[in-house]
Tab-separated table of C-alpha atoms in Angstrom:
chain	number	residue	atom	x	y	z
E	907	MET	CA	167.731	-0.332	249.787
E	908	ASP	CA	168.964	3.236	249.958
E	909	ARG	CA	172.213	4.671	248.615
E	910	VAL	CA	173.887	4.878	252.005
E	911	ALA	CA	173.281	1.193	252.653
E	912	VAL	CA	174.528	0.320	249.182
E	913	ALA	CA	177.751	2.273	249.680
E	914	ASP	CA	178.294	0.841	253.149
E	915	GLU	CA	177.857	-2.738	252.133
E	916	THR	CA	180.236	-2.511	249.228
E	917	ALA	CA	182.867	-1.010	251.501
E	918	LEU	CA	182.227	-3.597	254.189
E	919	ALA	CA	182.638	-6.433	251.708
E	920	ALA	CA	185.908	-4.964	250.494
E	921	ALA	CA	187.182	-4.575	254.043
E	922	ALA	CA	186.136	-8.104	254.947
E	923	ALA	CA	187.961	-9.427	251.902
E	924	GLN	CA	191.085	-7.814	253.346
E	925	GLY	CA	190.589	-9.695	256.606
E	926	ASP	CA	188.640	-7.095	258.567
E	927	ALA	CA	186.626	-9.254	260.980
E	928	ALA	CA	184.667	-6.293	262.327
E	929	ALA	CA	183.439	-5.451	258.830
E	930	PHE	CA	182.440	-9.053	258.337
E	931	GLY	CA	180.577	-8.942	261.642
E	932	ARG	CA	178.630	-5.953	260.384
E	933	LEU	CA	177.629	-7.888	257.266
E	934	TYR	CA	176.491	-10.685	259.550
E	935	ASP	CA	174.317	-8.254	261.474
E	936	LEU	CA	172.768	-6.947	258.279
E	937	HIS	CA	171.806	-10.283	256.806
E	938	VAL	CA	171.651	-12.999	259.440
E	939	VAL	CA	167.860	-12.949	259.733
E	940	ARG	CA	167.339	-13.413	255.985
E	941	VAL	CA	170.061	-16.043	255.770
E	942	HIS	CA	168.587	-17.952	258.703
E	943	ALA	CA	165.117	-17.963	257.147
E	944	HIS	CA	166.618	-19.091	253.862
E	945	CYS	CA	168.433	-21.950	255.594
E	946	ALA	CA	165.220	-23.054	257.290
E	947	ARG	CA	163.383	-23.052	253.969
E	948	GLN	CA	166.126	-24.997	252.283
E	949	LEU	CA	166.070	-27.653	254.988
E	950	GLY	CA	162.330	-27.603	255.570
E	951	THR	CA	162.981	-27.398	259.299
E	952	VAL	CA	164.303	-24.872	261.779
E	953	GLN	CA	166.091	-27.528	263.811
E	954	ASP	CA	169.336	-27.372	261.880
E	955	ALA	CA	168.900	-23.830	260.601
E	956	ASP	CA	170.897	-22.273	263.437
E	957	ASP	CA	173.896	-24.489	262.789
E	958	LEU	CA	173.585	-24.064	259.045
E	959	THR	CA	173.456	-20.288	259.407
E	960	ALA	CA	176.725	-20.371	261.314
E	961	VAL	CA	178.236	-22.598	258.637
E	962	VAL	CA	177.109	-20.205	255.893
E	963	PHE	CA	178.904	-17.288	257.501
E	964	MET	CA	181.997	-19.326	258.324
E	965	GLU	CA	182.086	-20.459	254.715
E	966	ALA	CA	181.545	-16.876	253.604
E	967	TRP	CA	184.564	-15.825	255.656
E	968	ARG	CA	186.652	-18.689	254.297
E	969	ARG	CA	185.740	-17.660	250.750
E	970	ARG	CA	185.650	-13.927	251.404
E	971	ASP	CA	187.913	-13.224	248.450
E	972	ALA	CA	185.142	-14.524	246.199
E	973	VAL	CA	182.274	-12.485	247.663
E	974	ARG	CA	180.223	-10.910	244.916
E	975	VAL	CA	178.332	-7.666	245.462
E	976	VAL	CA	175.140	-7.423	243.395
E	977	ASP	CA	173.236	-4.159	243.315
E	978	GLY	CA	175.333	-3.011	246.245
E	979	THR	CA	174.537	-5.933	248.536
E	980	VAL	CA	176.154	-9.252	249.369
E	981	LEU	CA	172.814	-10.803	250.309
E	982	PRO	CA	172.298	-12.650	246.999
E	983	TRP	CA	175.784	-14.130	247.294
E	984	LEU	CA	175.096	-15.206	250.869
E	985	LEU	CA	171.825	-16.807	249.793
E	986	VAL	CA	173.580	-18.734	247.047
E	987	THR	CA	176.174	-19.848	249.577
E	988	ALA	CA	173.359	-20.945	251.893
E	989	THR	CA	171.723	-22.887	249.061
E	990	ASN	CA	174.995	-24.598	248.240
E	991	VAL	CA	175.751	-25.420	251.860
E	992	ALA	CA	172.220	-26.740	252.395
E	993	ARG	CA	172.675	-29.254	249.576
E	994	ASN	CA	175.617	-30.736	251.450
E	995	HIS	CA	174.743	-29.570	254.906
E	996	ARG	CA	175.859	-32.730	256.663
E	997	ARG	CA	179.325	-32.250	255.252
E	998	GLY	CA	179.297	-28.590	256.242
E	999	LEU	CA	178.250	-29.423	259.773
E	1000	ARG	CA	181.072	-31.938	260.032
E	1001	ARG	CA	183.663	-29.450	258.794
E	1002	TYR	CA	182.746	-26.949	261.475
E	1003	ARG	CA	181.754	-29.466	264.145
E	1004	SER	CA	184.202	-28.128	266.680
E	1005	ALA	CA	183.071	-24.531	266.249
E	1006	LEU	CA	179.385	-25.463	266.275
E	1007	ALA	CA	179.808	-27.344	269.533
E	1008	LYS	CA	180.174	-23.940	271.197
E	1009	LEU	CA	176.658	-22.980	270.171
E	1010	PRO	CA	174.321	-23.574	273.121
E	1011	PRO	CA	171.053	-25.397	272.412
E	1012	PRO	CA	168.125	-23.137	271.474
E	1013	ASP	CA	165.595	-22.144	274.063
E	1014	PRO	CA	162.573	-24.461	274.152
E	1015	VAL	CA	159.543	-23.134	272.283
E	1016	PRO	CA	156.481	-22.743	274.541
E	1017	ASP	CA	153.512	-24.935	273.650
E	1018	HIS	CA	150.395	-22.867	272.939
E	1019	GLY	CA	147.787	-25.208	271.419
E	1020	GLY	CA	146.476	-23.378	268.363
E	1021	GLU	CA	149.802	-21.747	267.617
E	1022	VAL	CA	151.479	-25.116	267.570
E	1023	ALA	CA	148.804	-26.481	265.236
E	1024	GLN	CA	149.354	-23.542	262.873
E	1025	ARG	CA	153.104	-24.048	263.101
E	1026	MET	CA	152.652	-27.717	262.228
E	1027	ARG	CA	150.605	-26.865	259.141
E	1028	THR	CA	153.115	-24.355	257.867
E	1029	ALA	CA	156.062	-26.551	258.782
E	1030	ASP	CA	154.447	-29.416	256.887
E	1031	GLY	CA	154.305	-27.264	253.773
E	1032	ALA	CA	157.880	-26.196	254.328
E	1033	ARG	CA	159.049	-29.782	254.464
E	1034	ALA	CA	157.196	-30.533	251.245
E	1035	MET	CA	158.830	-27.540	249.589
E	1036	ALA	CA	162.279	-28.525	250.853
E	1037	ALA	CA	161.820	-32.020	249.451
E	1038	ALA	CA	160.693	-30.531	246.142
E	1039	LEU	CA	163.736	-28.271	246.066
E	1040	ALA	CA	165.952	-31.270	246.644
E	1041	SER	CA	164.570	-32.817	243.465
E	1042	LEU	CA	166.030	-29.998	241.371
E	1043	GLY	CA	169.492	-29.822	239.907
E	1044	ALA	CA	172.045	-27.615	241.621
E	1045	THR	CA	171.720	-24.580	239.348
E	1046	ASP	CA	167.952	-24.813	239.089
E	1047	ARG	CA	167.745	-24.972	242.861
E	1048	ARG	CA	169.813	-21.803	243.174
E	1049	VAL	CA	167.628	-20.008	240.627
E	1050	VAL	CA	164.407	-21.095	242.302
E	1051	SER	CA	165.705	-20.213	245.746
E	1052	LEU	CA	166.660	-16.714	244.701
E	1053	CYS	CA	163.718	-15.835	242.443
E	1054	LEU	CA	160.737	-17.734	243.824
E	1055	ILE	CA	161.604	-17.912	247.496
E	1056	GLU	CA	163.691	-14.806	248.120
E	1057	ASP	CA	161.985	-12.629	245.502
E	1058	LEU	CA	165.144	-11.424	243.867
E	1059	THR	CA	164.743	-10.134	240.330
E	1060	TYR	CA	165.788	-12.276	237.393
E	1061	GLN	CA	168.641	-9.884	236.720
E	1062	GLN	CA	169.935	-10.035	240.293
E	1063	ALA	CA	169.873	-13.815	240.175
E	1064	ALA	CA	171.578	-13.785	236.796
E	1065	ASP	CA	174.311	-11.488	238.078
E	1066	VAL	CA	175.139	-13.488	241.191
E	1067	LEU	CA	174.946	-16.858	239.448
E	1068	GLY	CA	176.818	-15.798	236.336
E	1069	LEU	CA	173.887	-16.681	234.066
E	1070	SER	CA	172.083	-14.707	231.392
E	1071	HIS	CA	168.687	-13.183	232.078
E	1072	ALA	CA	167.175	-15.544	229.493
E	1073	ALA	CA	168.774	-18.559	231.122
E	1074	VAL	CA	167.301	-17.638	234.494
E	1075	ARG	CA	163.877	-17.226	232.952
E	1076	SER	CA	164.126	-20.522	231.111
E	1077	ARG	CA	165.318	-22.445	234.155
E	1078	LEU	CA	162.536	-20.961	236.268
E	1079	SER	CA	159.892	-21.951	233.779
E	1080	ARG	CA	161.114	-25.522	233.723
E	1081	SER	CA	161.659	-25.706	237.475
E	1082	ARG	CA	158.167	-24.457	238.245
E	1083	ARG	CA	156.733	-27.505	236.547
E	1084	THR	CA	159.146	-29.815	238.359
E	1085	LEU	CA	158.339	-28.239	241.710
E	1086	ARG	CA	154.631	-28.383	241.103
E	1087	ASP	CA	154.782	-32.075	240.200
E	1088	ALA	CA	156.926	-32.840	243.250
E	1089	LEU	CA	154.581	-30.979	245.591
E	1090	LEU	CA	151.505	-32.638	244.156
E	1091	ALA	CA	153.168	-36.049	244.407
E	1092	ALA	CA	153.804	-35.305	248.086
E	1093	GLY	CA	150.096	-34.602	248.532
E	1094	TYR	CA	150.585	-30.875	248.868
E	1095	ASP	CA	148.721	-28.527	246.556
E	1096	PRO	CA	150.884	-25.474	245.893
E	1097	ASP	CA	147.964	-23.465	244.534
E	1098	ALA	CA	145.858	-24.060	247.618
E	1099	ASN	CA	148.631	-22.946	249.989
E	1100	GLY	CA	150.254	-20.215	247.978
E	1101	SER	CA	153.728	-21.565	248.493
E	1102	GLU	CA	155.017	-20.171	245.237
E	1103	GLY	CA	155.118	-16.617	244.072
E	1104	ASP	CA	154.955	-15.478	240.480
E	1105	GLY	CA	158.567	-14.439	240.468
E	1106	ASP	CA	157.835	-11.752	237.869
E	1107	ASP	CA	160.695	-9.524	237.035
Y	1208	MET	CA	162.135	-17.836	267.894
Y	1209	THR	CA	159.307	-15.352	268.002
Y	1210	ASP	CA	156.528	-15.362	265.422
Y	1211	SER	CA	154.638	-18.639	265.478
Y	1212	SER	CA	152.069	-17.722	262.846
Y	1213	SER	CA	154.442	-17.630	259.901
Y	1214	TRP	CA	157.063	-20.046	258.760
Y	1215	PRO	CA	159.929	-20.065	259.330
Y	1216	PRO	CA	159.809	-18.248	262.667
Y	1217	GLN	CA	162.086	-15.232	262.654
Y	1218	LEU	CA	165.456	-15.598	264.292
Y	1219	ASP	CA	165.365	-13.716	267.561
Y	1220	PRO	CA	168.150	-11.251	268.418
Y	1221	ARG	CA	169.464	-13.281	271.347
Y	1222	ARG	CA	169.896	-16.373	269.228
Y	1223	ALA	CA	171.437	-14.297	266.434
Y	1224	ALA	CA	173.971	-13.005	268.949
Y	1225	GLN	CA	174.832	-16.539	270.056
Y	1226	ILE	CA	175.422	-17.641	266.478
Y	1227	ARG	CA	177.443	-14.486	265.876
Y	1228	SER	CA	179.755	-15.260	268.765
Y	1229	VAL	CA	180.430	-18.728	267.361
Y	1230	VAL	CA	181.145	-17.363	263.888
Y	1231	MET	CA	183.422	-14.608	265.133
Y	1232	ALA	CA	185.300	-16.987	267.447
Y	1233	GLU	CA	185.946	-19.263	264.492
Y	1234	ILE	CA	187.181	-16.326	262.445
Y	1235	HIS	CA	189.588	-15.272	265.164
Y	1236	ASP	CA	190.745	-18.858	265.668
Y	1237	GLN	CA	191.691	-19.052	261.997
Y	1238	ALA	CA	193.950	-16.055	262.470
Y	1239	ALA	CA	196.457	-17.892	264.659
Y	1240	PRO	CA	196.327	-21.623	263.929
Y	1241	ARG	CA	200.089	-22.124	263.805
Y	1242	ARG	CA	200.690	-20.696	267.257
Y	1243	ARG	CA	197.998	-22.958	268.735
Y	1244	ARG	CA	199.335	-26.015	267.002
Y	1245	ARG	CA	202.828	-25.609	268.416
Y	1246	ARG	CA	201.584	-25.209	271.950
Y	1247	ILE	CA	199.274	-28.212	271.751
Y	1248	LEU	CA	201.925	-30.423	270.252
Y	1249	THR	CA	204.279	-29.529	273.064
Y	1250	VAL	CA	201.755	-30.390	275.723
Y	1251	VAL	CA	200.808	-33.691	274.122
Y	1252	ALA	CA	204.381	-34.722	273.559
Y	1253	GLY	CA	205.101	-34.120	277.224
Y	1254	ALA	CA	202.157	-36.167	278.402
Y	1255	ALA	CA	202.858	-38.990	275.953
Y	1256	ALA	CA	206.510	-39.159	276.946
Y	1257	VAL	CA	205.613	-39.549	280.609
Y	1258	LEU	CA	203.126	-42.284	279.814
Y	1259	LEU	CA	205.408	-44.184	277.523
Y	1260	ALA	CA	208.126	-44.163	280.166
Y	1261	GLY	CA	206.062	-45.204	283.150
Y	1262	ALA	CA	202.729	-46.713	282.221
Y	1263	GLY	CA	201.601	-49.274	279.726
Y	1264	THR	CA	197.873	-49.170	280.213
Y	1265	ALA	CA	197.044	-45.915	278.530
Y	1266	THR	CA	199.495	-45.761	275.699
Y	1267	ALA	CA	197.023	-47.000	273.102
Y	1268	VAL	CA	195.365	-43.618	272.987
Y	1269	LEU	CA	198.359	-41.498	273.834
Y	1270	LEU	CA	200.928	-42.302	271.244
Y	1271	TYR	CA	200.522	-39.371	268.899
Y	1272	ALA	CA	199.337	-35.829	269.045
Y	1273	GLN	CA	196.969	-34.601	266.422
Y	1274	PRO	CA	196.276	-30.869	266.318
Y	1275	ASP	CA	192.848	-31.365	264.796
Y	1276	GLN	CA	190.269	-30.586	267.438
Y	1277	ALA	CA	188.319	-33.779	266.824
Y	1278	ASN	CA	191.364	-35.873	267.636
Y	1279	LEU	CA	192.588	-33.925	270.620
Y	1280	GLY	CA	191.385	-33.644	274.178
Y	1281	TYR	CA	192.417	-32.448	277.614
Y	1282	CYS	CA	192.141	-34.120	280.998
Y	1283	ALA	CA	191.268	-31.640	283.753
Y	1284	PRO	CA	191.856	-32.233	287.477
Y	1285	VAL	CA	188.808	-30.226	288.582
Y	1286	ALA	CA	185.721	-28.734	286.964
Y	1287	SER	CA	187.038	-25.308	286.105
Y	1288	LEU	CA	186.909	-23.146	282.998
Y	1289	ASP	CA	190.296	-21.642	283.799
Y	1290	ARG	CA	192.463	-22.646	280.870
Y	1291	ALA	CA	195.545	-22.739	283.068
Y	1292	VAL	CA	193.826	-25.517	284.997
Y	1293	TRP	CA	192.600	-27.763	282.178
Y	1294	ASP	CA	195.104	-27.462	279.342
Y	1295	ARG	CA	198.149	-29.030	281.021
Y	1296	TYR	CA	197.461	-32.641	280.086
Y	1297	ALA	CA	196.393	-33.367	276.551
Y	1298	PHE	CA	195.904	-36.595	274.692
Y	1299	GLY	CA	195.514	-37.545	271.057
Y	1300	ALA	CA	194.028	-40.283	268.914
Y	1301	VAL	CA	195.964	-43.051	267.181
Y	1302	GLN	CA	196.552	-42.958	263.449
Y	1303	ALA	CA	195.886	-46.302	261.763
Y	1304	PRO	CA	198.314	-47.714	259.174
Y	1305	ASP	CA	196.018	-46.564	256.364
Y	1306	GLY	CA	196.279	-42.984	257.592
Y	1307	THR	CA	192.821	-42.692	259.115
Y	1308	TRP	CA	192.352	-41.592	262.694
Y	1309	GLU	CA	190.674	-43.880	265.165
Y	1310	THR	CA	187.682	-42.521	266.986
Y	1311	LEU	CA	188.814	-40.746	270.113
Y	1312	ASP	CA	187.053	-41.841	273.284
Y	1313	ALA	CA	187.999	-38.839	275.370
Y	1314	VAL	CA	186.477	-40.030	278.640
Y	1315	GLU	CA	188.171	-43.398	278.346
Y	1316	ALA	CA	191.496	-41.780	277.518
Y	1317	CYS	CA	191.326	-39.451	280.498
Y	1318	ALA	CA	190.262	-42.272	282.789
Y	1319	ALA	CA	193.255	-44.299	281.641
Y	1320	MET	CA	195.590	-41.396	282.334
Y	1321	ARG	CA	194.158	-41.000	285.810
Y	1322	GLN	CA	194.344	-44.712	286.583
Y	1323	ALA	CA	197.902	-44.891	285.320
Y	1324	GLY	CA	198.829	-42.290	287.918
Y	1325	VAL	CA	200.889	-40.303	285.479
Y	1326	LEU	CA	199.148	-36.985	285.916
Y	1327	GLY	CA	200.308	-34.212	288.201
Y	1328	ALA	CA	199.910	-33.694	291.919
Y	1329	GLU	CA	196.707	-31.781	291.315
Y	1330	PHE	CA	195.054	-35.111	290.441
Y	1331	GLN	CA	194.915	-36.146	294.065
Y	1332	ASP	CA	191.711	-38.104	293.554
Y	1333	GLY	CA	193.417	-40.984	291.731
Y	1334	GLY	CA	193.403	-44.644	292.732
Y	1335	ALA	CA	190.718	-45.584	295.212
Y	1336	ASN	CA	189.544	-41.984	295.358
Y	1337	ALA	CA	189.088	-41.658	291.597
Y	1338	PRO	CA	185.892	-39.863	290.575
Y	1339	ASP	CA	182.978	-42.129	289.742
Y	1340	GLU	CA	182.252	-40.282	286.545
Y	1341	LEU	CA	184.030	-38.204	283.968
Y	1342	THR	CA	182.318	-35.976	281.456
Y	1343	ALA	CA	183.568	-34.474	278.193
Y	1344	CYS	CA	182.671	-30.838	277.637
Y	1345	ILE	CA	183.572	-28.258	275.003
Y	1346	VAL	CA	185.517	-25.300	276.383
Y	1347	GLU	CA	186.803	-22.618	274.027
Y	1348	GLY	CA	186.339	-25.120	271.238
Y	1349	GLU	CA	188.498	-27.756	272.880
Y	1350	LEU	CA	187.465	-31.195	274.107
Y	1351	VAL	CA	187.968	-31.215	277.877
Y	1352	VAL	CA	187.188	-34.091	280.255
Y	1353	PHE	CA	186.189	-33.023	283.754
Y	1354	PRO	CA	185.459	-35.083	286.864
Y	1355	GLY	CA	181.707	-35.249	287.449
Y	1356	GLY	CA	178.480	-36.535	285.980
Y	1357	SER	CA	176.324	-35.482	283.095
Y	1358	GLY	CA	175.378	-32.176	284.679
Y	1359	THR	CA	178.963	-30.962	284.897
Y	1360	CYS	CA	178.989	-29.170	281.558
Y	1361	ARG	CA	175.699	-27.479	282.284
Y	1362	ARG	CA	176.891	-26.273	285.678
Y	1363	LEU	CA	179.967	-24.819	284.039
Y	1364	GLY	CA	177.816	-23.177	281.383
Y	1365	VAL	CA	179.421	-24.967	278.455
Y	1366	PRO	CA	178.017	-27.542	276.016
Y	1367	GLU	CA	178.679	-31.235	276.321
Y	1368	ALA	CA	180.945	-32.729	273.724
Y	1369	ALA	CA	179.115	-33.506	270.519
Y	1370	VAL	CA	182.052	-35.366	269.053
Y	1371	ALA	CA	182.664	-38.969	270.075
Y	1372	PRO	CA	183.332	-38.500	273.775
């Protein structure tokens, strides 16, 4: 991320905190793709990811006074918000049910044999990962989501979660074992499919 | 969705724009909730007063106004997205003694209002000429019941009601 982007995002977050909807819309534009992918990974499906993405940003607006800028970007904070919302996503969907009703259904995905088969294989792994994530405690899930899935550094995760660098490292070490056991129990070999990164700092 | 070889597929710009419009509409709605509440309460009170005075059949679902969207609906005379057409007759759910709100059956409530004959002259299709079907749609975030079948919402370009219609 370059210096211009860093400066812009900090200013946008400050303006949004003051109620500037246009500034908030710009933050949406910057990060919606990453947030949407994160929501899909948290749920293990894309079916609810659209709705959950909307909920994340509506929650972000509702809690805009609490937005935390880390290394000049609000993305880590949005990802944490997405992780939190995903844990209680049914409740979040209910809270914003009226607003979400305005969202038209997604376009149907064309069926192209081999592509669908590939999608099924990757989606199957995603579901296994989502189930494994659900087996973690709240804080461990946030740490894993930021460091192993979104490739944030340990320090960035520590800053946005209010943890020490050592605590992030320790939680990751423990969570890796938990995730691995959960994936293996689900019949999914994480080593064979490369679903985890090293997460090195 | 675009890329089918990786998971999850990347959000396409058109879909991102649709989600954006929902988020921004919600943000703008939060800016003026008090003004909306007053207007809705006025409309509901007017409709409920008429019903209480002249019709007994529909009062079960028309006693109280509730400004929460899930407990409020509108009965429209024709399938039109013009707010001036559909927001004249509102109805609300009943609050139980324990404080909870009964599930609002919007189509049933609107049908009762039509059958009771308490709506305005624009509802000329009442009685024997009542529409065979009513459908609950979401317009500008509000629950609106239009005359017509299941394709009504689609023809208007709005979603069907996801909340207990």
